[in-house]
Amino acid sequence: MSRERNVVAAKPTRNDVQGALELAVFAGGRVTRHPLPAEGRVSLGRSPENDVPIDDSSVSRRHAIIHLGPPIAIEDLGSANGTRLRRERSAGPTTKLVELQPEQGKTVELSVGDAVNLGSTLIVILPREGAASAAPGQGQGQPIVLDPAMERLYALAERVAGAPITVLLLGETGAGKEVLAEHIHRRSPRAQGPFVRLNCAALSESLLESELFGHERGAFTSAVQAKPGLLETAEKGTVLLDEVGELPPSIQVKLLRVLEERKVMRVGGLSPRPIDVRFISATNRDLAAEVKRGAFREDLFFRLNGIALTIPPLRARISEIAPLARSLADRTASALGRPAPAFARETLAALEAHGWPGNIRELRNVIERAVVLSGGDTLLPEHLLLDAAAALPPVEARPTAAPAEPRPAAAPEAAAPAGTVPPAEGGGGLRGELDAIERKRIVDALEQCAGNQTQAAALLGMPRRTFVARLSAYGIPRPRKGKGTR
């Protein structure tokens, strides 16, 4: 292991030409993204008091600090499991991977795209997505539409775009509802107007009302000046109400009035203001069922449901997975200053066999992580780190297609003792190292929770079904039901 004292720059940085940046955190099988300021310090650790809290048992409560300059650098705060930076170094005709570990109180300079391990958690600084981005993972421009069902859907959307009708987009999380909404806007007579998005689930009820409808000066304590709401700022354009099924009942009443009267009343205002906007709503909920349950107003549902367009999940659009993956890989490699990687046939087969419960958003995370971890010109299956529990979706959820070439089944292994870590598959490598770390975390969690699988899964921030699948995958004997187990 190579240790570096003081500030080290092992390769030219891109700090002088960078735009807005974000921090991608890969932990617990999930990816979270955090916008970074142009300068200052950002603390990382397990404590919620950090600027970026990371809920992972391998991360210390106050683990590290990112210094945003220029230059960008990371400082370890005396963490228990260390901070490690992996970086390529050229030595003649060959390139080797060197691991740098800053000492406590010292800093190591980072480049955009460098992979850093905080314990077993991976973090990467990446260029932030542009405000006018299209699909999750598709970037700006035309969406990738190859599946016959998607072609029919987009053809219908083209016809709908020219009419002043409200549109309700239905589909699973990450399936591409926002992309379709922006496509409708670009094809509509309002294309030159603004396209304004609002995530209805991201704000509290009071903030949501102020953001939607605006407020007058003095309407509440912090209202030092009047502010127009999103509905006013979208004049002559389109408003996307994402996660509209999460709207509180009081906001549903006011939104219904806006849809019927085409006027908005600011918080603290005395008279309504006319607006000229088009409404597109999106949700992953069954709003008809929510209406029957009494959780969503029926009259608002009918107002929003001028026409409903349902987007099929990615697992039903297998023909689009490879083109989407290549597009994502090209964009990520470009952001990291690398050539676009190739895909091994086995990698594409693994992508097409995966269930994609998170749809395009999950695909984007997987490909970005694979490009960061590969460090080479070809993406291999071990770079994907796919969740085995999601590899085989229900048969009825998959389209009729030629089955993938079967893979030989691995020989069963004897269960290892509870406190040991099995050797990495294939004699080692990054995947084997990460598997060993995860197995150790699972064993430790079971010991802390006295064998209670539900509590251990919650401790790791992992769904119980995934936790049980990992027990089988790593050959960890499941605790017998009894006292303390479940």
CSV table of C-alpha atoms in Angstrom, one decimal:
chain,number,residue,atom,x,y,z
A,1,MET,CA,0.0,0.0,0.0
A,2,SER,CA,1.4,3.4,-0.9
A,3,ARG,CA,1.0,6.1,1.8
A,4,GLU,CA,1.3,9.8,0.9
A,5,ARG,CA,2.3,12.6,3.2
A,6,ASN,CA,1.0,16.2,2.7
A,7,VAL,CA,-0.9,17.0,-0.5
A,8,VAL,CA,-0.3,14.6,-3.4
A,9,ALA,CA,-1.4,15.0,-7.0
A,10,ALA,CA,-0.7,11.7,-8.9
A,11,LYS,CA,-2.3,12.9,-12.1
A,12,PRO,CA,-3.5,16.2,-13.6
A,13,THR,CA,-6.7,17.3,-12.1
A,14,ARG,CA,-9.7,18.8,-13.9
A,15,ASN,CA,-10.4,21.4,-11.2
A,16,ASP,CA,-9.6,24.3,-13.3
A,17,VAL,CA,-12.3,23.4,-15.9
A,18,GLN,CA,-14.9,21.7,-13.8
A,19,GLY,CA,-18.5,23.0,-13.5
A,20,ALA,CA,-20.9,22.1,-10.8
A,21,LEU,CA,-20.1,18.8,-9.1
A,22,GLU,CA,-21.9,16.2,-7.1
A,23,LEU,CA,-20.9,13.4,-4.8
A,24,ALA,CA,-22.1,9.9,-5.6
A,25,VAL,CA,-22.2,7.6,-2.6
A,26,PHE,CA,-22.4,3.8,-3.3
A,27,ALA,CA,-23.6,2.2,0.0
A,28,GLY,CA,-25.9,-0.6,1.0
A,29,GLY,CA,-26.7,-1.5,-2.6
A,30,ARG,CA,-28.0,2.0,-3.3
A,31,VAL,CA,-26.6,5.2,-4.8
A,32,THR,CA,-27.3,8.6,-3.4
A,33,ARG,CA,-26.2,11.9,-5.0
A,34,HIS,CA,-25.3,15.1,-3.1
A,35,PRO,CA,-24.6,18.4,-4.8
A,36,LEU,CA,-21.3,19.9,-3.8
A,37,PRO,CA,-20.6,23.6,-3.2
A,38,ALA,CA,-18.0,25.4,-5.4
A,39,GLU,CA,-15.7,25.8,-2.4
A,40,GLY,CA,-15.6,25.0,1.3
A,41,ARG,CA,-15.5,21.8,3.4
A,42,VAL,CA,-18.0,18.9,3.3
A,43,SER,CA,-17.9,16.4,6.2
A,44,LEU,CA,-18.6,12.7,5.6
A,45,GLY,CA,-19.5,10.1,8.2
A,46,ARG,CA,-22.2,7.9,9.8
A,47,SER,CA,-23.4,10.7,12.2
A,48,PRO,CA,-26.5,12.6,10.9
A,49,GLU,CA,-24.7,15.8,11.9
A,50,ASN,CA,-22.3,15.4,8.9
A,51,ASP,CA,-22.9,17.4,5.7
A,52,VAL,CA,-23.2,14.0,3.9
A,53,PRO,CA,-24.4,11.3,6.4
A,54,ILE,CA,-23.5,7.8,5.2
A,55,ASP,CA,-25.5,5.0,6.9
A,56,ASP,CA,-23.0,2.2,6.7
A,57,SER,CA,-21.4,0.4,9.7
A,58,SER,CA,-18.0,0.4,8.0
A,59,VAL,CA,-18.0,4.3,8.1
A,60,SER,CA,-16.9,6.1,11.2
A,61,ARG,CA,-19.2,8.7,12.8
A,62,ARG,CA,-16.9,11.5,11.6
A,63,HIS,CA,-14.9,9.8,8.8
A,64,ALA,CA,-13.4,12.3,6.4
A,65,ILE,CA,-13.7,15.8,5.0
A,66,ILE,CA,-13.7,16.8,1.3
A,67,HIS,CA,-12.0,20.2,0.8
A,68,LEU,CA,-13.4,22.0,-2.3
A,69,GLY,CA,-10.9,24.4,-3.8
A,70,PRO,CA,-9.4,24.4,-6.2
A,71,PRO,CA,-7.8,22.0,-5.6
A,72,ILE,CA,-10.2,19.3,-4.4
A,73,ALA,CA,-8.7,17.1,-1.7
A,74,ILE,CA,-9.8,14.6,0.9
A,75,GLU,CA,-8.7,14.4,4.6
A,76,ASP,CA,-9.2,11.4,6.9
A,77,LEU,CA,-10.3,12.2,10.4
A,78,GLY,CA,-8.8,9.2,12.1
A,79,SER,CA,-11.5,6.8,10.9
A,80,ALA,CA,-11.5,3.2,12.1
A,81,ASN,CA,-11.5,1.5,8.7
A,82,GLY,CA,-9.5,4.1,6.8
A,83,THR,CA,-9.9,6.2,3.6
A,84,ARG,CA,-8.4,4.7,0.4
A,85,LEU,CA,-8.0,6.2,-3.0
A,86,ARG,CA,-7.4,3.9,-6.0
A,87,ARG,CA,-5.7,5.5,-8.9
A,88,GLU,CA,-4.0,4.3,-12.1
A,89,ARG,CA,-0.3,4.8,-12.5
A,90,SER,CA,1.6,4.3,-15.7
A,91,ALA,CA,4.9,2.4,-15.5
A,92,GLY,CA,6.4,2.2,-19.0
A,93,PRO,CA,4.1,0.2,-21.3
A,94,THR,CA,2.0,-1.1,-18.4
A,95,THR,CA,-0.5,0.5,-16.1
A,96,LYS,CA,-1.0,-0.6,-12.5
A,97,LEU,CA,-3.6,0.3,-9.8
A,98,VAL,CA,-2.1,2.0,-6.8
A,99,GLU,CA,-3.9,2.5,-3.5
A,100,LEU,CA,-3.2,5.7,-1.6
A,101,GLN,CA,-4.2,6.1,2.0
A,102,PRO,CA,-4.0,9.5,3.6
A,103,GLU,CA,-2.7,9.7,7.2
A,104,GLN,CA,-4.8,11.4,9.8
A,105,GLY,CA,-4.7,15.2,9.4
A,106,LYS,CA,-3.1,15.0,5.9
A,107,THR,CA,-4.9,15.5,2.6
A,108,VAL,CA,-4.7,13.8,-0.7
A,109,GLU,CA,-5.7,15.7,-3.8
A,110,LEU,CA,-8.6,14.3,-5.9
A,111,SER,CA,-9.5,14.5,-9.5
A,112,VAL,CA,-13.1,14.4,-10.7
A,113,GLY,CA,-13.9,10.7,-11.2
A,114,ASP,CA,-11.5,9.3,-8.7
A,115,ALA,CA,-12.9,6.4,-6.7
A,116,VAL,CA,-12.5,6.6,-2.9
A,117,ASN,CA,-13.3,4.0,-0.3
A,118,LEU,CA,-14.5,5.0,3.1
A,119,GLY,CA,-14.4,1.7,4.8
A,120,SER,CA,-16.3,-0.5,2.4
A,121,THR,CA,-18.4,2.4,1.0
A,122,LEU,CA,-17.4,3.9,-2.4
A,123,ILE,CA,-17.7,7.6,-3.1
A,124,VAL,CA,-17.0,9.4,-6.4
A,125,ILE,CA,-17.0,13.1,-7.3
A,126,LEU,CA,-18.8,13.6,-10.7
A,127,PRO,CA,-20.0,16.5,-12.8
A,128,ARG,CA,-23.5,17.4,-11.7
A,129,GLU,CA,-26.4,16.6,-14.1
A,130,GLY,CA,-27.5,19.7,-16.2
A,131,ALA,CA,-30.7,21.4,-15.4
A,132,ALA,CA,-32.1,20.5,-18.8
A,133,SER,CA,-31.3,16.8,-18.6
A,134,ALA,CA,-33.5,14.3,-20.3
A,135,ALA,CA,-33.9,10.7,-19.1
A,136,PRO,CA,-32.1,9.3,-16.2
A,137,GLY,CA,-29.0,8.1,-18.0
A,138,GLN,CA,-29.9,9.3,-21.5
A,139,GLY,CA,-28.7,12.9,-21.3
A,140,GLN,CA,-30.0,15.6,-23.5
A,141,GLY,CA,-31.4,15.0,-26.9
A,142,GLN,CA,-33.7,12.4,-28.2
A,143,PRO,CA,-34.7,9.5,-25.8
A,144,ILE,CA,-33.7,6.0,-26.8
A,145,VAL,CA,-36.9,4.3,-28.1
A,146,LEU,CA,-36.5,0.9,-29.7
A,147,ASP,CA,-39.0,-1.4,-28.1
A,148,PRO,CA,-42.3,-1.7,-30.1
A,149,ALA,CA,-44.5,-0.9,-27.1
A,150,MET,CA,-42.4,2.2,-26.4
A,151,GLU,CA,-42.6,3.2,-30.1
A,152,ARG,CA,-46.4,3.1,-29.9
A,153,LEU,CA,-46.3,5.0,-26.6
A,154,TYR,CA,-44.2,7.8,-28.1
A,155,ALA,CA,-46.2,7.9,-31.2
A,156,LEU,CA,-49.3,8.5,-29.1
A,157,ALA,CA,-47.4,11.1,-27.0
A,158,GLU,CA,-46.6,13.0,-30.3
A,159,ARG,CA,-50.3,13.3,-31.0
A,160,VAL,CA,-51.1,14.3,-27.4
A,161,ALA,CA,-48.4,16.9,-27.4
A,162,GLY,CA,-50.2,19.2,-29.8
A,163,ALA,CA,-53.5,19.3,-27.8
A,164,PRO,CA,-54.1,21.4,-24.6
A,165,ILE,CA,-55.0,18.3,-22.6
A,166,THR,CA,-53.7,17.4,-19.1
A,167,VAL,CA,-51.6,14.2,-19.2
A,168,LEU,CA,-51.1,11.6,-16.4
A,169,LEU,CA,-48.0,9.5,-16.7
A,170,LEU,CA,-48.0,6.2,-14.9
A,171,GLY,CA,-45.2,3.7,-14.3
A,172,GLU,CA,-42.7,2.4,-11.9
A,173,THR,CA,-40.0,4.5,-10.2
A,174,GLY,CA,-37.2,5.3,-12.6
A,175,ALA,CA,-39.0,4.0,-15.7
A,176,GLY,CA,-38.7,7.4,-17.6
A,177,LYS,CA,-41.8,9.4,-16.8
A,178,GLU,CA,-39.9,12.6,-16.6
A,179,VAL,CA,-38.2,12.0,-19.9
A,180,LEU,CA,-41.6,11.4,-21.6
A,181,ALA,CA,-43.0,14.5,-19.9
A,182,GLU,CA,-40.1,16.6,-21.3
A,183,HIS,CA,-40.6,15.0,-24.7
A,184,ILE,CA,-44.2,16.0,-24.8
A,185,HIS,CA,-43.3,19.6,-23.8
A,186,ARG,CA,-40.7,19.8,-26.6
A,187,ARG,CA,-43.2,18.6,-29.2
A,188,SER,CA,-45.9,21.0,-28.0
A,189,PRO,CA,-46.8,24.5,-29.0
A,190,ARG,CA,-45.3,25.5,-25.6
A,191,ALA,CA,-41.8,24.3,-26.5
A,192,GLN,CA,-40.4,27.8,-26.3
A,193,GLY,CA,-41.8,28.3,-22.8
A,194,PRO,CA,-40.4,27.0,-19.5
A,195,PHE,CA,-40.5,23.3,-18.4
A,196,VAL,CA,-40.8,23.4,-14.6
A,197,ARG,CA,-40.6,20.2,-12.5
A,198,LEU,CA,-41.8,19.8,-8.9
A,199,ASN,CA,-41.3,16.7,-6.8
A,200,CYS,CA,-44.5,16.7,-4.7
A,201,ALA,CA,-43.0,14.1,-2.2
A,202,ALA,CA,-39.8,16.1,-1.5
A,203,LEU,CA,-41.3,19.0,0.4
A,204,SER,CA,-43.3,19.5,3.6
A,205,GLU,CA,-47.0,20.6,3.2
A,206,SER,CA,-46.2,24.2,4.1
A,207,LEU,CA,-43.2,24.5,1.8
A,208,LEU,CA,-45.1,22.7,-1.0
A,209,GLU,CA,-47.9,25.3,-0.9
A,210,SER,CA,-45.4,28.2,-1.0
A,211,GLU,CA,-43.4,26.6,-3.8
A,212,LEU,CA,-46.5,25.8,-5.9
A,213,PHE,CA,-48.6,29.0,-5.4
A,214,GLY,CA,-46.0,31.5,-4.2
A,215,HIS,CA,-46.4,33.9,-1.3
A,216,GLU,CA,-46.8,37.6,-0.5
A,217,ARG,CA,-44.5,39.6,1.7
A,218,GLY,CA,-45.2,39.1,5.3
A,219,ALA,CA,-47.3,35.9,4.7
A,220,PHE,CA,-45.1,34.1,7.3
A,221,THR,CA,-42.1,34.9,9.4
A,222,SER,CA,-39.4,34.4,6.8
A,223,ALA,CA,-41.4,35.9,3.9
A,224,VAL,CA,-39.4,39.1,3.7
A,225,GLN,CA,-40.4,39.7,0.1
A,226,ALA,CA,-43.0,38.5,-2.3
A,227,LYS,CA,-42.2,35.4,-4.4
A,228,PRO,CA,-44.1,33.9,-7.4
A,229,GLY,CA,-44.7,30.2,-7.2
A,230,LEU,CA,-43.8,27.6,-9.8
A,231,LEU,CA,-47.2,27.8,-11.4
A,232,GLU,CA,-46.6,31.5,-12.2
A,233,THR,CA,-43.0,31.0,-13.3
A,234,ALA,CA,-44.1,28.4,-15.8
A,235,GLU,CA,-46.3,30.9,-17.7
A,236,LYS,CA,-46.8,29.8,-21.4
A,237,GLY,CA,-45.0,26.6,-20.5
A,238,THR,CA,-45.5,23.2,-18.9
A,239,VAL,CA,-45.5,22.1,-15.2
A,240,LEU,CA,-44.6,18.5,-14.3
A,241,LEU,CA,-46.1,17.5,-11.0
A,242,ASP,CA,-43.9,14.5,-10.2
A,243,GLU,CA,-45.1,12.0,-7.5
A,244,VAL,CA,-48.5,13.7,-7.6
A,245,GLY,CA,-50.0,10.9,-5.6
A,246,GLU,CA,-48.1,12.2,-2.5
A,247,LEU,CA,-50.0,15.5,-2.4
A,248,PRO,CA,-51.5,16.3,1.0
A,249,PRO,CA,-55.3,16.6,1.0
A,250,SER,CA,-55.2,20.4,1.6
A,251,ILE,CA,-53.0,20.9,-1.4
A,252,GLN,CA,-55.2,18.7,-3.5
A,253,VAL,CA,-58.1,21.0,-2.9
A,254,LYS,CA,-56.1,24.1,-3.9
A,255,LEU,CA,-54.7,22.4,-7.0
A,256,LEU,CA,-58.1,21.4,-8.1
A,257,ARG,CA,-59.3,25.0,-7.9
A,258,VAL,CA,-56.2,26.1,-10.0
A,259,LEU,CA,-57.0,23.5,-12.6
A,260,GLU,CA,-60.7,24.6,-12.8
A,261,GLU,CA,-60.2,28.4,-12.7
A,262,ARG,CA,-56.7,28.7,-14.2
A,263,LYS,CA,-55.9,31.2,-11.4
A,264,VAL,CA,-53.5,30.9,-8.5
A,265,MET,CA,-53.8,32.5,-5.1
A,266,ARG,CA,-50.5,33.2,-3.4
A,267,VAL,CA,-50.1,32.4,0.3
A,268,GLY,CA,-51.2,35.6,2.1
A,269,GLY,CA,-52.6,37.1,-1.1
A,270,LEU,CA,-56.0,38.8,-1.5
A,271,SER,CA,-56.8,38.3,-5.2
A,272,PRO,CA,-56.0,35.4,-7.6
A,273,ARG,CA,-53.6,35.8,-10.5
A,274,PRO,CA,-54.4,34.2,-13.9
A,275,ILE,CA,-52.0,31.6,-15.3
A,276,ASP,CA,-51.5,30.0,-18.7
A,277,VAL,CA,-49.7,26.6,-18.1
A,278,ARG,CA,-50.1,23.0,-19.2
A,279,PHE,CA,-50.2,20.3,-16.5
A,280,ILE,CA,-48.5,17.0,-16.8
A,281,SER,CA,-48.6,14.7,-13.7
A,282,ALA,CA,-46.6,11.6,-12.9
A,283,THR,CA,-46.9,8.9,-10.3
A,284,ASN,CA,-45.9,5.3,-9.5
A,285,ARG,CA,-49.1,4.8,-7.5
A,286,ASP,CA,-52.4,3.4,-8.7
A,287,LEU,CA,-54.4,6.6,-8.3
A,288,ALA,CA,-57.7,4.9,-9.1
A,289,ALA,CA,-57.0,2.6,-6.1
A,290,GLU,CA,-56.0,5.6,-4.0
A,291,VAL,CA,-59.3,7.3,-4.9
A,292,LYS,CA,-61.3,4.2,-3.7
A,293,ARG,CA,-59.2,4.2,-0.5
A,294,GLY,CA,-60.0,7.9,0.1
A,295,ALA,CA,-56.4,9.0,-0.1
A,296,PHE,CA,-56.8,11.0,-3.3
A,297,ARG,CA,-59.7,13.2,-4.4
A,298,GLU,CA,-61.8,11.8,-7.2
A,299,ASP,CA,-62.5,15.1,-8.8
A,300,LEU,CA,-58.8,16.0,-8.9
A,301,PHE,CA,-58.0,12.6,-10.4
A,302,PHE,CA,-60.5,13.2,-13.2
A,303,ARG,CA,-59.0,16.7,-13.8
A,304,LEU,CA,-55.4,15.3,-14.0
A,305,ASN,CA,-56.4,12.2,-16.1
A,306,GLY,CA,-57.2,14.0,-19.4
A,307,ILE,CA,-55.3,11.1,-20.9
A,308,ALA,CA,-53.1,8.5,-19.1
A,309,LEU,CA,-49.9,7.1,-20.6
A,310,THR,CA,-48.4,4.0,-19.0
A,311,ILE,CA,-44.6,3.5,-19.4
A,312,PRO,CA,-43.6,-0.2,-19.3
A,313,PRO,CA,-40.8,-1.1,-16.9
A,314,LEU,CA,-37.2,-1.6,-18.2
A,315,ARG,CA,-37.4,-5.4,-17.7
A,316,ALA,CA,-40.2,-5.5,-20.4
A,317,ARG,CA,-37.9,-3.5,-22.8
A,318,ILE,CA,-35.0,-5.8,-23.2
A,319,SER,CA,-34.1,-4.5,-26.6
A,320,GLU,CA,-33.4,-1.0,-25.1
A,321,ILE,CA,-31.1,-2.2,-22.3
A,322,ALA,CA,-27.8,-2.5,-24.3
A,323,PRO,CA,-28.2,0.9,-26.2
A,324,LEU,CA,-29.1,2.6,-22.9
A,325,ALA,CA,-26.1,1.0,-21.2
A,326,ARG,CA,-23.7,2.1,-24.0
A,327,SER,CA,-25.1,5.6,-23.9
A,328,LEU,CA,-24.7,5.8,-20.2
A,329,ALA,CA,-21.2,4.4,-20.3
A,330,ASP,CA,-20.1,6.8,-23.1
A,331,ARG,CA,-21.4,9.8,-21.1
A,332,THR,CA,-19.8,8.7,-17.8
A,333,ALA,CA,-16.5,8.0,-19.5
A,334,SER,CA,-16.5,11.4,-21.2
A,335,ALA,CA,-17.2,13.1,-17.8
A,336,LEU,CA,-14.2,11.2,-16.3
A,337,GLY,CA,-12.0,12.1,-19.3
A,338,ARG,CA,-11.7,8.5,-20.4
A,339,PRO,CA,-12.4,6.8,-23.8
A,340,ALA,CA,-15.8,5.0,-24.0
A,341,PRO,CA,-15.5,1.5,-22.8
A,342,ALA,CA,-16.6,-1.6,-24.7
A,343,PHE,CA,-19.0,-4.2,-23.3
A,344,ALA,CA,-18.1,-7.9,-23.1
A,345,ARG,CA,-20.8,-10.2,-24.4
A,346,GLU,CA,-21.2,-11.7,-20.9
A,347,THR,CA,-21.7,-8.2,-19.5
A,348,LEU,CA,-24.6,-7.5,-21.9
A,349,ALA,CA,-26.1,-10.9,-21.1
A,350,ALA,CA,-26.0,-10.1,-17.4
A,351,LEU,CA,-27.6,-6.7,-17.9
A,352,GLU,CA,-30.4,-8.2,-20.0
A,353,ALA,CA,-31.0,-11.0,-17.4
A,354,HIS,CA,-31.3,-8.6,-14.5
A,355,GLY,CA,-34.8,-7.7,-13.2
A,356,TRP,CA,-34.1,-3.9,-12.9
A,357,PRO,CA,-36.5,-3.1,-10.0
A,358,GLY,CA,-35.2,0.5,-10.1
A,359,ASN,CA,-35.5,0.6,-13.9
A,360,ILE,CA,-33.4,3.2,-15.8
A,361,ARG,CA,-32.3,5.0,-12.7
A,362,GLU,CA,-30.9,1.7,-11.4
A,363,LEU,CA,-29.2,1.0,-14.7
A,364,ARG,CA,-27.6,4.4,-14.6
A,365,ASN,CA,-26.2,3.8,-11.2
A,366,VAL,CA,-24.9,0.3,-12.2
A,367,ILE,CA,-23.2,1.6,-15.3
A,368,GLU,CA,-21.6,4.7,-13.7
A,369,ARG,CA,-20.2,2.4,-10.9
A,370,ALA,CA,-18.9,-0.1,-13.4
A,371,VAL,CA,-17.1,2.6,-15.4
A,372,VAL,CA,-15.5,3.9,-12.3
A,373,LEU,CA,-14.5,0.5,-11.0
A,374,SER,CA,-13.3,-1.0,-14.3
A,375,GLY,CA,-10.3,1.3,-14.9
A,376,GLY,CA,-9.9,-0.4,-18.3
A,377,ASP,CA,-11.3,-0.3,-21.8
A,378,THR,CA,-13.8,-3.2,-21.4
A,379,LEU,CA,-16.7,-3.6,-18.9
A,380,LEU,CA,-16.8,-7.1,-17.5
A,381,PRO,CA,-19.6,-8.8,-15.5
A,382,GLU,CA,-17.7,-8.5,-12.2
A,383,HIS,CA,-17.7,-4.7,-12.6
A,384,LEU,CA,-21.5,-4.5,-12.5
A,385,LEU,CA,-21.9,-5.8,-8.9
A,386,LEU,CA,-25.5,-6.6,-9.6
A,387,ASP,CA,-27.8,-7.7,-6.9
A,388,ALA,CA,-28.4,-11.5,-7.4
A,389,ALA,CA,-31.8,-11.2,-5.7
A,390,ALA,CA,-33.1,-9.1,-8.6
A,391,ALA,CA,-31.6,-11.2,-11.4
A,392,LEU,CA,-34.6,-13.3,-12.1
A,393,PRO,CA,-37.9,-11.3,-12.2
A,394,PRO,CA,-41.3,-13.1,-12.4
A,395,VAL,CA,-41.9,-14.8,-15.6
A,396,GLU,CA,-45.1,-13.0,-16.3
A,397,ALA,CA,-43.2,-9.6,-16.0
A,398,ARG,CA,-40.8,-10.4,-18.8
A,399,PRO,CA,-41.6,-10.1,-22.5
A,400,THR,CA,-41.5,-13.2,-24.8
A,401,ALA,CA,-38.0,-13.5,-26.1
A,402,ALA,CA,-35.3,-16.0,-26.8
A,403,PRO,CA,-34.0,-17.2,-23.5
A,404,ALA,CA,-30.4,-16.2,-22.6
A,405,GLU,CA,-27.8,-18.9,-23.0
A,406,PRO,CA,-27.8,-20.9,-19.7
A,407,ARG,CA,-24.8,-20.5,-17.5
A,408,PRO,CA,-23.2,-23.5,-15.8
A,409,ALA,CA,-24.3,-23.8,-12.2
A,410,ALA,CA,-21.6,-23.3,-9.6
A,411,ALA,CA,-20.7,-26.3,-7.4
A,412,PRO,CA,-22.1,-26.1,-3.9
A,413,GLU,CA,-19.7,-25.0,-1.3
A,414,ALA,CA,-19.5,-26.1,2.3
A,415,ALA,CA,-20.7,-23.4,4.7
A,416,ALA,CA,-17.8,-21.5,6.2
A,417,PRO,CA,-17.6,-20.9,9.9
A,418,ALA,CA,-19.6,-17.8,11.0
A,419,GLY,CA,-16.6,-15.6,11.7
A,420,THR,CA,-14.5,-16.3,8.6
A,421,VAL,CA,-14.5,-14.7,5.2
A,422,PRO,CA,-14.4,-17.0,2.1
A,423,PRO,CA,-11.7,-16.5,-0.5
A,424,ALA,CA,-12.7,-14.3,-3.4
A,425,GLU,CA,-14.1,-15.9,-6.5
A,426,GLY,CA,-11.8,-16.3,-9.4
A,427,GLY,CA,-8.7,-16.0,-7.2
A,428,GLY,CA,-9.3,-12.4,-6.0
A,429,GLY,CA,-10.1,-9.2,-7.8
A,430,LEU,CA,-12.2,-6.2,-6.9
A,431,ARG,CA,-15.5,-8.2,-6.8
A,432,GLY,CA,-14.0,-10.8,-4.6
A,433,GLU,CA,-12.7,-8.2,-2.2
A,434,LEU,CA,-16.0,-6.4,-2.0
A,435,ASP,CA,-17.8,-9.7,-1.5
A,436,ALA,CA,-15.5,-10.6,1.4
A,437,ILE,CA,-16.1,-7.2,3.0
A,438,GLU,CA,-19.9,-7.6,2.6
A,439,ARG,CA,-19.9,-11.1,4.0
A,440,LYS,CA,-18.0,-9.9,7.1
A,441,ARG,CA,-20.5,-7.1,7.6
A,442,ILE,CA,-23.4,-9.5,7.4
A,443,VAL,CA,-21.8,-11.9,9.9
A,444,ASP,CA,-21.0,-9.0,12.3
A,445,ALA,CA,-24.6,-7.7,12.0
A,446,LEU,CA,-26.0,-11.2,12.8
A,447,GLU,CA,-23.8,-11.4,15.9
A,448,GLN,CA,-24.8,-7.9,17.1
A,449,CYS,CA,-28.5,-8.8,16.7
A,450,ALA,CA,-28.2,-12.2,18.3
A,451,GLY,CA,-29.1,-14.0,15.1
A,452,ASN,CA,-32.3,-12.0,14.4
A,453,GLN,CA,-32.3,-11.7,10.6
A,454,THR,CA,-34.9,-8.9,10.5
A,455,GLN,CA,-32.9,-6.7,12.9
A,456,ALA,CA,-29.6,-7.5,11.2
A,457,ALA,CA,-31.1,-6.5,7.8
A,458,ALA,CA,-32.4,-3.2,9.2
A,459,LEU,CA,-29.0,-2.6,10.8
A,460,LEU,CA,-27.4,-2.9,7.4
A,461,GLY,CA,-30.1,-0.8,5.7
A,462,MET,CA,-30.9,-3.9,3.5
A,463,PRO,CA,-34.4,-5.3,2.6
A,464,ARG,CA,-34.9,-8.6,4.5
A,465,ARG,CA,-35.5,-10.5,1.3
A,466,THR,CA,-32.1,-9.3,-0.1
A,467,PHE,CA,-30.5,-10.1,3.2
A,468,VAL,CA,-31.7,-13.7,3.2
A,469,ALA,CA,-30.6,-14.1,-0.4
A,470,ARG,CA,-27.1,-12.8,0.6
A,471,LEU,CA,-26.9,-15.4,3.4
A,472,SER,CA,-27.4,-18.2,0.8
A,473,ALA,CA,-25.0,-16.6,-1.7
A,474,TYR,CA,-22.2,-16.3,0.8
A,475,GLY,CA,-22.8,-19.7,2.4
A,476,ILE,CA,-23.8,-18.3,5.8
A,477,PRO,CA,-25.9,-20.7,7.7
A,478,ARG,CA,-29.3,-19.2,8.6
A,479,PRO,CA,-29.9,-19.0,12.4
A,480,ARG,CA,-32.5,-21.5,13.5
A,481,LYS,CA,-35.8,-20.0,14.6
A,482,GLY,CA,-36.0,-19.7,18.3
A,483,LYS,CA,-35.1,-17.1,20.9
A,484,GLY,CA,-33.8,-14.0,19.3
A,485,THR,CA,-34.3,-15.2,15.8
A,486,ARG,CA,-36.9,-14.4,13.2
